[in-house]
């Protein structure tokens, strides 16, 4: 899998090269996508397909790699989700939940 970082910035569809601007844009896009997702029906027993779908919907406007399991660590510094900083397969994490 490709290295998605270029100068500590995750490569993105908008060509943003400022970490601060990328964070602001990502935050806004995720908020908008979340509001749309909340109007959808959720499965009673979410599975890995559902989690992949959520990931894709949240980030598809900004990144090419979304909605796929990966084995590379693209955790951002100061991530609010510490378990993602482990170099483990995201698929294994979801499967183990």
PDB file of C-alpha atoms in Angstrom:
ATOM      1  CA  UNK A   1       0.000   0.000   0.000  1.00  0.00           C
ATOM      2  CA  UNK A   2       1.204   3.479  -0.769  1.00  0.00           C
ATOM      3  CA  UNK A   3       2.599   5.889   1.777  1.00  0.00           C
ATOM      4  CA  UNK A   4      -0.196   8.452   2.090  1.00  0.00           C
ATOM      5  CA  UNK A   5       1.931  11.103   3.782  1.00  0.00           C
ATOM      6  CA  UNK A   6       3.841  13.804   1.968  1.00  0.00           C
ATOM      7  CA  UNK A   7       5.729  16.133   4.310  1.00  0.00           C
ATOM      8  CA  UNK A   8       3.561  15.000   7.240  1.00  0.00           C
ATOM      9  CA  UNK A   9       0.354  15.784   5.317  1.00  0.00           C
ATOM     10  CA  UNK A  10      -2.006  13.023   4.266  1.00  0.00           C
ATOM     11  CA  UNK A  11      -2.369  13.204   0.498  1.00  0.00           C
ATOM     12  CA  UNK A  12      -5.845  14.464  -0.230  1.00  0.00           C
ATOM     13  CA  UNK A  13      -8.109  15.066  -3.203  1.00  0.00           C
ATOM     14  CA  UNK A  14      -8.099  18.829  -2.667  1.00  0.00           C
ATOM     15  CA  UNK A  15      -4.319  19.192  -2.751  1.00  0.00           C
ATOM     16  CA  UNK A  16      -4.275  20.850   0.674  1.00  0.00           C
ATOM     17  CA  UNK A  17      -0.718  21.086   1.954  1.00  0.00           C
ATOM     18  CA  UNK A  18      -1.261  22.862   5.266  1.00  0.00           C
ATOM     19  CA  UNK A  19      -1.902  20.579   8.246  1.00  0.00           C
ATOM     20  CA  UNK A  20      -4.037  23.243   9.893  1.00  0.00           C
ATOM     21  CA  UNK A  21      -6.201  23.838   6.839  1.00  0.00           C
ATOM     22  CA  UNK A  22      -6.506  20.092   6.238  1.00  0.00           C
ATOM     23  CA  UNK A  23      -7.693  19.609   9.814  1.00  0.00           C
ATOM     24  CA  UNK A  24     -10.296  22.383   9.438  1.00  0.00           C
ATOM     25  CA  UNK A  25     -11.573  21.081   6.105  1.00  0.00           C
ATOM     26  CA  UNK A  26     -11.667  17.481   7.351  1.00  0.00           C
ATOM     27  CA  UNK A  27     -13.540  18.531  10.482  1.00  0.00           C
ATOM     28  CA  UNK A  28     -16.150  20.412   8.422  1.00  0.00           C
ATOM     29  CA  UNK A  29     -16.567  17.606   5.864  1.00  0.00           C
ATOM     30  CA  UNK A  30     -16.896  14.947   8.569  1.00  0.00           C
ATOM     31  CA  UNK A  31     -19.492  17.041  10.406  1.00  0.00           C
ATOM     32  CA  UNK A  32     -21.529  17.424   7.206  1.00  0.00           C
ATOM     33  CA  UNK A  33     -21.249  13.713   6.378  1.00  0.00           C
ATOM     34  CA  UNK A  34     -22.191  12.783   9.937  1.00  0.00           C
ATOM     35  CA  UNK A  35     -25.368  14.843   9.775  1.00  0.00           C
ATOM     36  CA  UNK A  36     -26.365  12.975   6.608  1.00  0.00           C
ATOM     37  CA  UNK A  37     -25.482   9.597   8.099  1.00  0.00           C
ATOM     38  CA  UNK A  38     -27.652  10.245  11.145  1.00  0.00           C
ATOM     39  CA  UNK A  39     -30.679  10.323   8.854  1.00  0.00           C
ATOM     40  CA  UNK A  40     -29.949   6.785   7.654  1.00  0.00           C
ATOM     41  CA  UNK A  41     -31.070   3.505   9.162  1.00  0.00           C
ATOM     42  CA  UNK A  42     -28.369   1.641  11.062  1.00  0.00           C
ATOM     43  CA  UNK A  43     -28.175  -2.132  11.263  1.00  0.00           C
ATOM     44  CA  UNK A  44     -29.057  -3.819  14.548  1.00  0.00           C
ATOM     45  CA  UNK A  45     -25.755  -5.698  14.481  1.00  0.00           C
ATOM     46  CA  UNK A  46     -23.079  -3.636  12.717  1.00  0.00           C
ATOM     47  CA  UNK A  47     -20.471  -5.699  10.904  1.00  0.00           C
ATOM     48  CA  UNK A  48     -17.232  -4.883   9.111  1.00  0.00           C
ATOM     49  CA  UNK A  49     -19.112  -3.896   5.948  1.00  0.00           C
ATOM     50  CA  UNK A  50     -21.012  -1.296   7.945  1.00  0.00           C
ATOM     51  CA  UNK A  51     -17.839   0.163   9.482  1.00  0.00           C
ATOM     52  CA  UNK A  52     -16.194   0.360   6.050  1.00  0.00           C
ATOM     53  CA  UNK A  53     -19.320   2.108   4.740  1.00  0.00           C
ATOM     54  CA  UNK A  54     -19.216   4.668   7.579  1.00  0.00           C
ATOM     55  CA  UNK A  55     -15.516   5.341   6.972  1.00  0.00           C
ATOM     56  CA  UNK A  56     -16.141   5.824   3.270  1.00  0.00           C
ATOM     57  CA  UNK A  57     -19.069   8.177   3.802  1.00  0.00           C
ATOM     58  CA  UNK A  58     -17.143  10.294   6.301  1.00  0.00           C
ATOM     59  CA  UNK A  59     -13.965  10.736   4.282  1.00  0.00           C
ATOM     60  CA  UNK A  60     -14.684   9.988   0.600  1.00  0.00           C
ATOM     61  CA  UNK A  61     -14.769  13.656  -0.395  1.00  0.00           C
ATOM     62  CA  UNK A  62     -11.247  14.177   0.874  1.00  0.00           C
ATOM     63  CA  UNK A  63      -9.203  10.983   0.511  1.00  0.00           C
ATOM     64  CA  UNK A  64      -8.781   8.271  -2.131  1.00  0.00           C
ATOM     65  CA  UNK A  65      -7.964   5.441   0.291  1.00  0.00           C
ATOM     66  CA  UNK A  66     -11.193   5.440   2.298  1.00  0.00           C
ATOM     67  CA  UNK A  67     -13.481   2.462   2.699  1.00  0.00           C
ATOM     68  CA  UNK A  68     -10.641  -0.040   2.492  1.00  0.00           C
ATOM     69  CA  UNK A  69      -8.826  -2.006   5.153  1.00  0.00           C
ATOM     70  CA  UNK A  70      -5.134  -1.265   5.328  1.00  0.00           C
ATOM     71  CA  UNK A  71      -2.057  -2.433   7.163  1.00  0.00           C
ATOM     72  CA  UNK A  72      -0.169   0.859   7.173  1.00  0.00           C
ATOM     73  CA  UNK A  73      -0.286   3.335  10.021  1.00  0.00           C
ATOM     74  CA  UNK A  74      -1.679   6.690   8.920  1.00  0.00           C
ATOM     75  CA  UNK A  75      -2.517   7.860  12.421  1.00  0.00           C
ATOM     76  CA  UNK A  76      -2.230  11.605  12.730  1.00  0.00           C
ATOM     77  CA  UNK A  77      -0.203  13.125  15.564  1.00  0.00           C
ATOM     78  CA  UNK A  78      -2.335  13.797  18.653  1.00  0.00           C
ATOM     79  CA  UNK A  79      -5.027  11.407  17.427  1.00  0.00           C
ATOM     80  CA  UNK A  80      -8.033  11.188  19.711  1.00  0.00           C
ATOM     81  CA  UNK A  81      -8.195   7.456  18.943  1.00  0.00           C
ATOM     82  CA  UNK A  82      -5.047   5.969  20.489  1.00  0.00           C
ATOM     83  CA  UNK A  83      -5.643   2.344  19.470  1.00  0.00           C
ATOM     84  CA  UNK A  84      -5.270   3.307  15.824  1.00  0.00           C
ATOM     85  CA  UNK A  85      -1.629   4.173  16.423  1.00  0.00           C
ATOM     86  CA  UNK A  86      -0.858   0.463  16.748  1.00  0.00           C
ATOM     87  CA  UNK A  87       0.514  -1.147  13.611  1.00  0.00           C
ATOM     88  CA  UNK A  88      -2.191  -3.786  13.348  1.00  0.00           C
ATOM     89  CA  UNK A  89      -4.577  -4.572  10.583  1.00  0.00           C
ATOM     90  CA  UNK A  90      -7.706  -2.433  10.899  1.00  0.00           C
ATOM     91  CA  UNK A  91      -9.659  -5.409   9.641  1.00  0.00           C
ATOM     92  CA  UNK A  92      -8.487  -7.451  12.617  1.00  0.00           C
ATOM     93  CA  UNK A  93      -9.490  -4.664  14.994  1.00  0.00           C
ATOM     94  CA  UNK A  94     -13.018  -4.495  13.555  1.00  0.00           C
ATOM     95  CA  UNK A  95     -13.341  -8.275  13.478  1.00  0.00           C
ATOM     96  CA  UNK A  96     -12.305  -8.533  17.129  1.00  0.00           C
ATOM     97  CA  UNK A  97     -14.909  -5.992  18.320  1.00  0.00           C
TER      98      UNK A  97
END
